[in-house]
mmCIF file of C-alpha atoms and ligand atoms in Angstrom:
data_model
loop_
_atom_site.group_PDB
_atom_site.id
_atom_site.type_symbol
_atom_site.label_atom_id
_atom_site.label_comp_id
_atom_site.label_asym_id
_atom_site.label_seq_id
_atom_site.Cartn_x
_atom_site.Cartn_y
_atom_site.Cartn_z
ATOM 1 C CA UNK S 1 -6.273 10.998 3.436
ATOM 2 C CA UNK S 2 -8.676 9.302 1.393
ATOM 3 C CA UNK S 3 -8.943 5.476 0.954
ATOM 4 C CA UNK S 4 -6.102 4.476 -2.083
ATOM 5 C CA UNK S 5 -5.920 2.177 -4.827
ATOM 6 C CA UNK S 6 -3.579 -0.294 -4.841
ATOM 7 C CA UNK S 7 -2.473 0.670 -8.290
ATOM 8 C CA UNK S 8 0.092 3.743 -7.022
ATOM 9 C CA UNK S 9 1.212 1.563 -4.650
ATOM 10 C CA UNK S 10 2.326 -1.368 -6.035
ATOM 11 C CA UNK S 11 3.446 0.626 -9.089
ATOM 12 C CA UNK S 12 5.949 2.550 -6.290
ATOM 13 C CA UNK S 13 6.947 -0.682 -5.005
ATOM 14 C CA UNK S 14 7.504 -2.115 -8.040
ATOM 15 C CA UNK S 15 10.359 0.572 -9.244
ATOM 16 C CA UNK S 16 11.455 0.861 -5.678
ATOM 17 C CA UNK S 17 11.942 -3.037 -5.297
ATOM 18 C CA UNK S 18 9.906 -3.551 -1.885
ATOM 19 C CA UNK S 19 6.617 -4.662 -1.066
ATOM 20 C CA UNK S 20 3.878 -3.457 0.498
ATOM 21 C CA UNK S 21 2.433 -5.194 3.373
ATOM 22 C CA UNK S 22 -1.262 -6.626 3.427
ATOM 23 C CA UNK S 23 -3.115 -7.043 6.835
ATOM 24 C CA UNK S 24 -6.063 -8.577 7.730
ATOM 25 C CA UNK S 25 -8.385 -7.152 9.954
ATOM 26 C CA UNK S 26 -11.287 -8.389 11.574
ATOM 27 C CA UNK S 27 -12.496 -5.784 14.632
ATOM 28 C CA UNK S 28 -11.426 -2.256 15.612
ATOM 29 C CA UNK S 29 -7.898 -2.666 17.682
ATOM 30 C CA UNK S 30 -6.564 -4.519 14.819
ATOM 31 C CA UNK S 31 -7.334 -1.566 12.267
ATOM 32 C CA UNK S 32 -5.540 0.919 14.774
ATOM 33 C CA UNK S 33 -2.899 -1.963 15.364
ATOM 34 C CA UNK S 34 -2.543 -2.172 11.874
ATOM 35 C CA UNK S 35 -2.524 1.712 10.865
ATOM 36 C CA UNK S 36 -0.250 2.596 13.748
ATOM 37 C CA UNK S 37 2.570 0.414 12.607
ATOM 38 C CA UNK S 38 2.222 1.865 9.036
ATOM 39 C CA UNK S 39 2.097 5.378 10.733
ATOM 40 C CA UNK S 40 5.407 4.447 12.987
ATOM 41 C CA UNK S 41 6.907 3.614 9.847
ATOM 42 C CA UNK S 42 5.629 6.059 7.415
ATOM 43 C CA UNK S 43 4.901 3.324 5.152
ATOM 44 C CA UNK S 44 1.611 2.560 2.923
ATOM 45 C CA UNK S 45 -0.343 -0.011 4.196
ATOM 46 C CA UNK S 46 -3.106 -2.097 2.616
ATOM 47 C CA UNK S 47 -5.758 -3.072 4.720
ATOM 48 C CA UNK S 48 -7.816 -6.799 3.936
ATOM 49 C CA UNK S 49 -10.834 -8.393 5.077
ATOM 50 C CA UNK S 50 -11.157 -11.971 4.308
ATOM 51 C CA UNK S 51 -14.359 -13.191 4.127
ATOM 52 C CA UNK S 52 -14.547 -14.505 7.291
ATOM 53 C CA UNK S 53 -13.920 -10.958 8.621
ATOM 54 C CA UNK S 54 -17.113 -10.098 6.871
ATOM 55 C CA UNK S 55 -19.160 -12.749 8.588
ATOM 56 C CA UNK S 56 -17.646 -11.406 11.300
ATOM 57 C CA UNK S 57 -17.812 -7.951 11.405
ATOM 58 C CA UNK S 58 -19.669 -6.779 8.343
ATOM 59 C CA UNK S 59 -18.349 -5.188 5.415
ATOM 60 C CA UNK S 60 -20.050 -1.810 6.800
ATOM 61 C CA UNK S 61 -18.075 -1.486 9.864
ATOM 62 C CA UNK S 62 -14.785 -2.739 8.352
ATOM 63 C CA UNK S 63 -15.538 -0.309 5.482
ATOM 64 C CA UNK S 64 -16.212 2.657 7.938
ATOM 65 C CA UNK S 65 -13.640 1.697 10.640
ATOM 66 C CA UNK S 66 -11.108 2.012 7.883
ATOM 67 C CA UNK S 67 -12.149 4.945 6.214
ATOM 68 C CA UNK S 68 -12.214 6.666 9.653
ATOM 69 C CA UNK S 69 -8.796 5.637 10.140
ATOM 70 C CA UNK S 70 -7.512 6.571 6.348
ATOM 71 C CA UNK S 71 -8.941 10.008 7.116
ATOM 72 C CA UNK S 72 -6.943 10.607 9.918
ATOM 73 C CA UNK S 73 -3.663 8.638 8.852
ATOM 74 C CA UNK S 74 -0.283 10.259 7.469
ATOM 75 C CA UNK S 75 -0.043 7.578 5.370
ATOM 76 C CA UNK S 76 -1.627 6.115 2.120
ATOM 77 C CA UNK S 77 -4.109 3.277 2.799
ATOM 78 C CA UNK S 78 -5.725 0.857 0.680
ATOM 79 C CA UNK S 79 -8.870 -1.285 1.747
ATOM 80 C CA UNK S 80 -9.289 -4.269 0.145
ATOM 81 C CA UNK S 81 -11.308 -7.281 -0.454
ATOM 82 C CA UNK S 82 -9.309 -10.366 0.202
ATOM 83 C CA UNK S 83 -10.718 -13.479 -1.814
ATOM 84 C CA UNK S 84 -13.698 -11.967 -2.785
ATOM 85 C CA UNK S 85 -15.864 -14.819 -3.977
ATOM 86 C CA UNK S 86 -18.094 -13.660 -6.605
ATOM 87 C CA UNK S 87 -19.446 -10.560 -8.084
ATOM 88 C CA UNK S 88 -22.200 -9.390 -6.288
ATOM 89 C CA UNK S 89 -19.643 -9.396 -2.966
ATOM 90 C CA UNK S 90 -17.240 -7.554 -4.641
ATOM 91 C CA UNK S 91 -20.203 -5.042 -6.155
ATOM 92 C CA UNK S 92 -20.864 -4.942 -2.302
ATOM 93 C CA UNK S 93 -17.544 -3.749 -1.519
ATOM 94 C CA UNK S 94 -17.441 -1.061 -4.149
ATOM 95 C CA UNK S 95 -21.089 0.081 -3.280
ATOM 96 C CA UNK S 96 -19.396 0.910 0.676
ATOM 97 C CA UNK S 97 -16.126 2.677 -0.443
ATOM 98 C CA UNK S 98 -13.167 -0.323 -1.132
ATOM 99 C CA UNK S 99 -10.840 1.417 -3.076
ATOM 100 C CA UNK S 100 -9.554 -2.292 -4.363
ATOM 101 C CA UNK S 101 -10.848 -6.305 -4.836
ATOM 102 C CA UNK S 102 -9.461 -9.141 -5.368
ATOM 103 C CA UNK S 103 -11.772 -11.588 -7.320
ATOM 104 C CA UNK S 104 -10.725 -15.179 -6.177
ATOM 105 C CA UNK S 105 -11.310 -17.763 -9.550
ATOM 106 C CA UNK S 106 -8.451 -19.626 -8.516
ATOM 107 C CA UNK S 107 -10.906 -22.654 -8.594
ATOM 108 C CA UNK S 108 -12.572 -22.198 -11.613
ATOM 109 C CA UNK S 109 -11.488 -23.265 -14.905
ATOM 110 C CA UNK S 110 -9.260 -21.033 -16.811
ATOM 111 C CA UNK S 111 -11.224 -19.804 -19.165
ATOM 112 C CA UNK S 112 -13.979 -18.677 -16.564
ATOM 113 C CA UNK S 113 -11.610 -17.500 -14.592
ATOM 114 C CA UNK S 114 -10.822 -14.950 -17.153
ATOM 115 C CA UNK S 115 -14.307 -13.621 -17.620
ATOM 116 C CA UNK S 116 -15.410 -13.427 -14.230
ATOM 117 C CA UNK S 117 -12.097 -11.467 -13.619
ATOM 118 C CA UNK S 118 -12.706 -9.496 -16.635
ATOM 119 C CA UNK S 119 -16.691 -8.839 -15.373
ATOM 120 C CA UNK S 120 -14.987 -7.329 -12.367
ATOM 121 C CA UNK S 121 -12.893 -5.053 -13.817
ATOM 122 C CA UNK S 122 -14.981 -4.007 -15.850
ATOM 123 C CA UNK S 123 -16.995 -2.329 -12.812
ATOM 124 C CA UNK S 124 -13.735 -1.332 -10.964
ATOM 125 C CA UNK S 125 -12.555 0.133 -14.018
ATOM 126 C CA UNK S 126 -15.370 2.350 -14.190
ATOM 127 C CA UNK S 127 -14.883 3.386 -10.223
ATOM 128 C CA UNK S 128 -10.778 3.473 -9.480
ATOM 129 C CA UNK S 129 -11.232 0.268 -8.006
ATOM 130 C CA UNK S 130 -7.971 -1.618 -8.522
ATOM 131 C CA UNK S 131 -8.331 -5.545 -8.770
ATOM 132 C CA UNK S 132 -6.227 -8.168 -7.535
ATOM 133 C CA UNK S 133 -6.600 -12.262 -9.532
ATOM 134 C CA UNK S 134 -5.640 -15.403 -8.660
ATOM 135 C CA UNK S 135 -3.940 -18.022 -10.843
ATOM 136 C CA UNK S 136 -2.918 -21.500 -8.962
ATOM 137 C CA UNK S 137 -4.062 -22.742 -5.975
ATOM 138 C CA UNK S 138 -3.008 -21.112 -2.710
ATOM 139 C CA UNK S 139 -4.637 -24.249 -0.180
ATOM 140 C CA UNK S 140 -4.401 -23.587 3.949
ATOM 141 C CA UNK S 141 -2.294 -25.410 6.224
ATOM 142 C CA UNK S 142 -4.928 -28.067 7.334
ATOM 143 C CA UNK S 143 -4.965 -29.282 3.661
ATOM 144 C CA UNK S 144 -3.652 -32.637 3.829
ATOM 145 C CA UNK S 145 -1.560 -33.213 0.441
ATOM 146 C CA UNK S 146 1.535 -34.859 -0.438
ATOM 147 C CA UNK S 147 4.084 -32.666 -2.688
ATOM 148 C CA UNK S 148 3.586 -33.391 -5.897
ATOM 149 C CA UNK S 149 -0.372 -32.999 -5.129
ATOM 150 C CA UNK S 150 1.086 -29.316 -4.041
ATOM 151 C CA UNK S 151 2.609 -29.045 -6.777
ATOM 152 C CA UNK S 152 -0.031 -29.767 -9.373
ATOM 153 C CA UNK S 153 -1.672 -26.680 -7.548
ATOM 154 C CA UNK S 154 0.986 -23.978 -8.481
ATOM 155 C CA UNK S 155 0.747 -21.335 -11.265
ATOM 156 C CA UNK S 156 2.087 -22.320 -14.115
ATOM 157 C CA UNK S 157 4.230 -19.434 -16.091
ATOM 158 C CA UNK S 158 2.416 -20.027 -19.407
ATOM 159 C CA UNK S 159 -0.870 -19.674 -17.972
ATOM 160 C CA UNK S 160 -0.273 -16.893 -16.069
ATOM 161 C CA UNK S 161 0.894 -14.845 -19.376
ATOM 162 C CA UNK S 162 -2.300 -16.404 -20.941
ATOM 163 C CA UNK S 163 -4.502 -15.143 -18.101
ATOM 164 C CA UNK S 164 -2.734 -11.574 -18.028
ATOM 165 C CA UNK S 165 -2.915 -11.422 -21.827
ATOM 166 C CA UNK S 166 -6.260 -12.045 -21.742
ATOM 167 C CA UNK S 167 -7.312 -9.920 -18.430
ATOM 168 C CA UNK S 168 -5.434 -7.077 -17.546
ATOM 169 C CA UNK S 169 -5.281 -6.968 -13.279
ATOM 170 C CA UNK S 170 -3.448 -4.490 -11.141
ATOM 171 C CA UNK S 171 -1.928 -7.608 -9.244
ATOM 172 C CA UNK S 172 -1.745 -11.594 -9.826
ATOM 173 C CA UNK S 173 -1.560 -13.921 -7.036
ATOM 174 C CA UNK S 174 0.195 -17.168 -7.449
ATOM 175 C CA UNK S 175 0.575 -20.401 -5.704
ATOM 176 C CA UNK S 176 4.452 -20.785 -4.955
ATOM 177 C CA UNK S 177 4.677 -23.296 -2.667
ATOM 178 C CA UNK S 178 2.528 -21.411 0.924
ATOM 179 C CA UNK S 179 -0.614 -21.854 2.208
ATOM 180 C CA UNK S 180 -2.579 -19.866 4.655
ATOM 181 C CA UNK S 181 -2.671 -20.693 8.517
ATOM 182 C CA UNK S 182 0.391 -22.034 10.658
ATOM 183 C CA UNK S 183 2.571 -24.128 8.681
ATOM 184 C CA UNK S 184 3.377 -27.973 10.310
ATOM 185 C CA UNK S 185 7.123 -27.595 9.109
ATOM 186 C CA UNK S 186 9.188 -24.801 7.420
ATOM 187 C CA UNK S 187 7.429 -24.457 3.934
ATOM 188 C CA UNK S 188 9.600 -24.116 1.087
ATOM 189 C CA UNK S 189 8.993 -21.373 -2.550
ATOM 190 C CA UNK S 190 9.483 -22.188 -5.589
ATOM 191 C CA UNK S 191 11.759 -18.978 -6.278
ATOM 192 C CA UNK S 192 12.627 -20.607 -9.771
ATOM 193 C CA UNK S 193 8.932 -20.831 -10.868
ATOM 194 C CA UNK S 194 8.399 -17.061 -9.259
ATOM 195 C CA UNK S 195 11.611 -15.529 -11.079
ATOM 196 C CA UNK S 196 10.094 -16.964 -14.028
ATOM 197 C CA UNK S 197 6.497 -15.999 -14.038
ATOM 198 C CA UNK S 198 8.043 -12.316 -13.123
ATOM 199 C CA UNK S 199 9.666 -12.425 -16.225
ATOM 200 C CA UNK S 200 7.089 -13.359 -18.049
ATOM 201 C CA UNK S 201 4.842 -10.292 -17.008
ATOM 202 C CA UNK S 202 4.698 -6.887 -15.870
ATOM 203 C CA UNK S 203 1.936 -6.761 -13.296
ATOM 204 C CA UNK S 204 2.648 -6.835 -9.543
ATOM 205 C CA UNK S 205 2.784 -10.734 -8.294
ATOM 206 C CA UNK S 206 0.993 -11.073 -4.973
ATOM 207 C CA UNK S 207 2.291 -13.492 -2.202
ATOM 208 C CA UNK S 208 -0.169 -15.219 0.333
ATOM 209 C CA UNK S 209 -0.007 -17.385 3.123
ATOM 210 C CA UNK S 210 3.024 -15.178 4.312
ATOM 211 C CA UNK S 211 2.866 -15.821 8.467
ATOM 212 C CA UNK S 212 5.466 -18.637 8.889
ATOM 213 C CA UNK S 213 7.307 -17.949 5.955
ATOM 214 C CA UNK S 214 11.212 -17.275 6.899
ATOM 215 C CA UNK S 215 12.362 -13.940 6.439
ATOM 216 C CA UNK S 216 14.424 -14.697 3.877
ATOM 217 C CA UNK S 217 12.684 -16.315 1.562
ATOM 218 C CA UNK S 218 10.500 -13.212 1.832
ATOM 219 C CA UNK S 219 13.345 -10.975 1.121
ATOM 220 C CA UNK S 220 13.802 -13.627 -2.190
ATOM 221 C CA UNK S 221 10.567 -13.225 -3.134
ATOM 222 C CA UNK S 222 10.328 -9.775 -2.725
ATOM 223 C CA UNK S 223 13.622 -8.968 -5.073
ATOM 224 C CA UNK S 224 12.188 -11.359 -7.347
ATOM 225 C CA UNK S 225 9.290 -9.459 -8.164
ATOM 226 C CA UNK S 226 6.402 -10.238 -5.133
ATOM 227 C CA UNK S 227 5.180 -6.295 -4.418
ATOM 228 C CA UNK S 228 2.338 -7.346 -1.893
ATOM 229 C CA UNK S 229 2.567 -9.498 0.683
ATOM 230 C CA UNK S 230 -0.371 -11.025 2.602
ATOM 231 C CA UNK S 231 0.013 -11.218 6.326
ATOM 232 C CA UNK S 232 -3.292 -12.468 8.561
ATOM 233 C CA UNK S 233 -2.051 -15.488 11.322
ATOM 234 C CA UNK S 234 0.764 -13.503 12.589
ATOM 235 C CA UNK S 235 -1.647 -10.812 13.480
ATOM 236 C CA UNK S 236 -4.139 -13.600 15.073
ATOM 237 C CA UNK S 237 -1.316 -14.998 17.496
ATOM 238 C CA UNK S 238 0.488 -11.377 18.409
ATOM 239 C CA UNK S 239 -4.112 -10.417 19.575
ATOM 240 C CA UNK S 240 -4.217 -14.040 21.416
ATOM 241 C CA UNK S 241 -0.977 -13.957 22.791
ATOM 242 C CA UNK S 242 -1.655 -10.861 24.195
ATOM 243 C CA UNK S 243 -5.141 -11.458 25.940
ATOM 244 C CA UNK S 244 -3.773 -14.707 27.251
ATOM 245 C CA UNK S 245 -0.430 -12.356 28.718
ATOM 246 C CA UNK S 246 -2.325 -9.995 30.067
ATOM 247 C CA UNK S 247 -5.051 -12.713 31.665
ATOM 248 C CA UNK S 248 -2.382 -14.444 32.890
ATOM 249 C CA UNK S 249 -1.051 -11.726 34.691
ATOM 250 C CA UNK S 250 -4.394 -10.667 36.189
ATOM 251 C CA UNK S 251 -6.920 -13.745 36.050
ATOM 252 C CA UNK S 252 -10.083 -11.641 37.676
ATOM 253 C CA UNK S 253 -9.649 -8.538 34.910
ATOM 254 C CA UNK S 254 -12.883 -7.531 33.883
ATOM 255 C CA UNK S 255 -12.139 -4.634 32.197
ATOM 256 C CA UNK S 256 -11.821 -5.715 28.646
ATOM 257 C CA UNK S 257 -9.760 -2.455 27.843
ATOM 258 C CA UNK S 258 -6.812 -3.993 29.516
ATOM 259 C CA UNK S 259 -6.671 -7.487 27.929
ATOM 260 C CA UNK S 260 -6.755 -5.646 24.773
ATOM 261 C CA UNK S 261 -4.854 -2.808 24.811
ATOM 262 C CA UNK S 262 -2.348 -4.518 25.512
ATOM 263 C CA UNK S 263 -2.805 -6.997 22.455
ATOM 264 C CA UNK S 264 -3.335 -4.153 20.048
ATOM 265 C CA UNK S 265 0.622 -2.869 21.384
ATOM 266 C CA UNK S 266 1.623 -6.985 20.725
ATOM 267 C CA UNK S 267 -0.171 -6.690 17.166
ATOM 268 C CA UNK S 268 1.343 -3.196 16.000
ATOM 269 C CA UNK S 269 5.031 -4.371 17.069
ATOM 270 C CA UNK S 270 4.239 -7.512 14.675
ATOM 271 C CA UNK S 271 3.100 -5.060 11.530
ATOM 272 C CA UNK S 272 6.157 -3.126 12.043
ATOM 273 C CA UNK S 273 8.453 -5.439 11.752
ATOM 274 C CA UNK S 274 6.488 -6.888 8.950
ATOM 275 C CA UNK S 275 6.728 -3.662 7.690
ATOM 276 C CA UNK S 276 10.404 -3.000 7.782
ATOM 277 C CA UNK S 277 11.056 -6.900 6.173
ATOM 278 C CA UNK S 278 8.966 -6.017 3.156
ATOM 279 C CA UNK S 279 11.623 -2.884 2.737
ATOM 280 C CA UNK S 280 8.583 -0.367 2.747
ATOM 281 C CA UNK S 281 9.579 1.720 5.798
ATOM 282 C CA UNK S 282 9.599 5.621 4.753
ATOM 283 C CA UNK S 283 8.156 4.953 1.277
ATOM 284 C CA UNK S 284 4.803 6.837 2.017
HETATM 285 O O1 G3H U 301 -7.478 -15.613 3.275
HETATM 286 C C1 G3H U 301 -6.825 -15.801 4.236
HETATM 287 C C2 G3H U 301 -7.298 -15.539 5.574
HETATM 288 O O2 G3H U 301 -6.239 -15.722 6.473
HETATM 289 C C3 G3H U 301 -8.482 -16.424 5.900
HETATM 290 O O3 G3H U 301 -9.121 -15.815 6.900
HETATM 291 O O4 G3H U 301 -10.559 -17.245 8.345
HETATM 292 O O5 G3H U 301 -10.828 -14.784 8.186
HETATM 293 O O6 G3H U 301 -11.577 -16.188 6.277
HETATM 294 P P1 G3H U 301 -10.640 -16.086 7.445
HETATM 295 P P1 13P U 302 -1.574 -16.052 6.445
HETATM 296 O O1 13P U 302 -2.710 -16.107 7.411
HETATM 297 O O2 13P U 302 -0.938 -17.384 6.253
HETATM 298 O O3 13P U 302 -0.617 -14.966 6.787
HETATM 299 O O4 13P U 302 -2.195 -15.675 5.004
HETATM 300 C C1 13P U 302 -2.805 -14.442 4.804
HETATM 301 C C2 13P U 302 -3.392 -14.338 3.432
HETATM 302 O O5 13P U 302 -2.868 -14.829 2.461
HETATM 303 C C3 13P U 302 -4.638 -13.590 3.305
HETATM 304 O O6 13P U 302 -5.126 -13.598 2.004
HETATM 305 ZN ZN1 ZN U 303 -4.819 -15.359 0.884
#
């Protein structure tokens, strides 16, 4: 199948009240990894590349490694741009066959936040690229701040109505109370502020910073309206955990095939049961 937007997706999800998962990739076995959970599951799958993936990898090879893979998948996939940082990147991205973008303004003011948002749709519009925002501040891990500081960084509910009033995304990311990376202690949502924001709008509320995040305050967020649902460190530590396994069980390996192979198998268990959290098993 061809490369999806995330627009029939997360409109399915939306009526169907599950999410679809969101997995970052950054090299070849965790595209497969990736793909063959959604495949095992028959679920659609979005697959993201942050930008340190593209410093990485490139945005050519993760653009044809998961074309290649769409092609020959049973299920709907999505490629996406995962805090895209500025127009020309995401122009980049459309130019070598993302079928969606997220446009990252989160630290902007709001009112520029707005029109570089709308400048992107504009050109997605015009090419079935779906676009994802972000309102609030969604920090990592490693940021040292006390709670209220946290605080002062989530979306508020009037501004995100403002913002969607005034630009009209396929999805809206919000800061809720995670962060990206591995969290120090057992981090905490906001469900209140989410249940209201949801109320507030119609378009699909994106959740990031989702490794570490216990399962059932997923399954809250989820019923309370989050229809994607960003997953990148859980993949990292099912690849190293892996290599280190299968290094420690044969120090002098030089065959890099079987460090990871077996990594890839630790990474596609992880997506499925991902997968089957977010309640999107068999909805392909
Ligand atoms: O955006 C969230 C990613 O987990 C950050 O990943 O280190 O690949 O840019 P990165
Ligand atoms: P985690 O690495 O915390 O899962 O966050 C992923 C993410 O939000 C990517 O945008
Ligand atoms: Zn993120």
């Amino acid at each position: 199948m061809a490369l999806v937007s995330m627009v029939e997706l997360l409109g399915k999800a939306q009526k169907g009240g599950y999410a679809v998962g969101a997995f970052n990739c950054n090299n070849m076995e965790i595209v497969q990894a990736i793909i063959a959970a959604a495949e095992a599951e028959n679920a659609p799958v979005i697959v993201q590349a942050s930008q340190g993936a593209i410093k990485y990898a490139g945005i050519e090879y993760i653009a044809t490694m998961t074309k290649l893979a769409a092609e020959k998948a049973s299920i709907p996939v999505c490629l996406h741009l995962d805090h895209g940082t500025g127009f020309d990147q995401v122009m980049q991205c459309i130019r070598n066959g993302f079928s969606s973008v997220m446009i990252d303004g989160s630290k902007l003011p709001l009112e520029e936040n707005i029109i570089l948002t709308n400048r992107v749709l504009d050109v997605a519009r015009a090419t079935g690229v779906s676009v994802e925002a972000e309102l609030g501040k969604i920090g990592g891990t490693e940021d040292d701040i006390t709670v209220s500081e946290k605080e002062a960084m989530y979306t508020e509910p009037e501004e995100a109505k403002y913002f969607i009033d005034h630009c009209k995304v396929d999805a809206l990311a919000i800061a809720i109370g995670t962060a990206h990376g591995q969290y120090k202690g057992t981090p905490k949502l906001d469900l209140p502020r989410l249940e209201k924001i949801a109320g507030m709008l119609d378009t699909p509320i994106v959740l990031h910073g989702s490794s570490g995040v216990p399962d059932d305050a997923i399954r809250a967020a989820i019923e309370r309206g989050v229809c994607k649902v960003n997953i990148d460190t859980n993949i990292r530590e099912a690849f190293m955990a892996g290599v280190k396994d299968a290094l420690a069980a044969n120090p002098s390996e030089i065959d890099p095939r079987k460090v990871l192979g077996p990594a890839r198998e630790r990474m596609t268990a992880i997506v499925r049961e991902k997968i089957r959290l977010f309640g999107s098993s068999n909805q392909a």
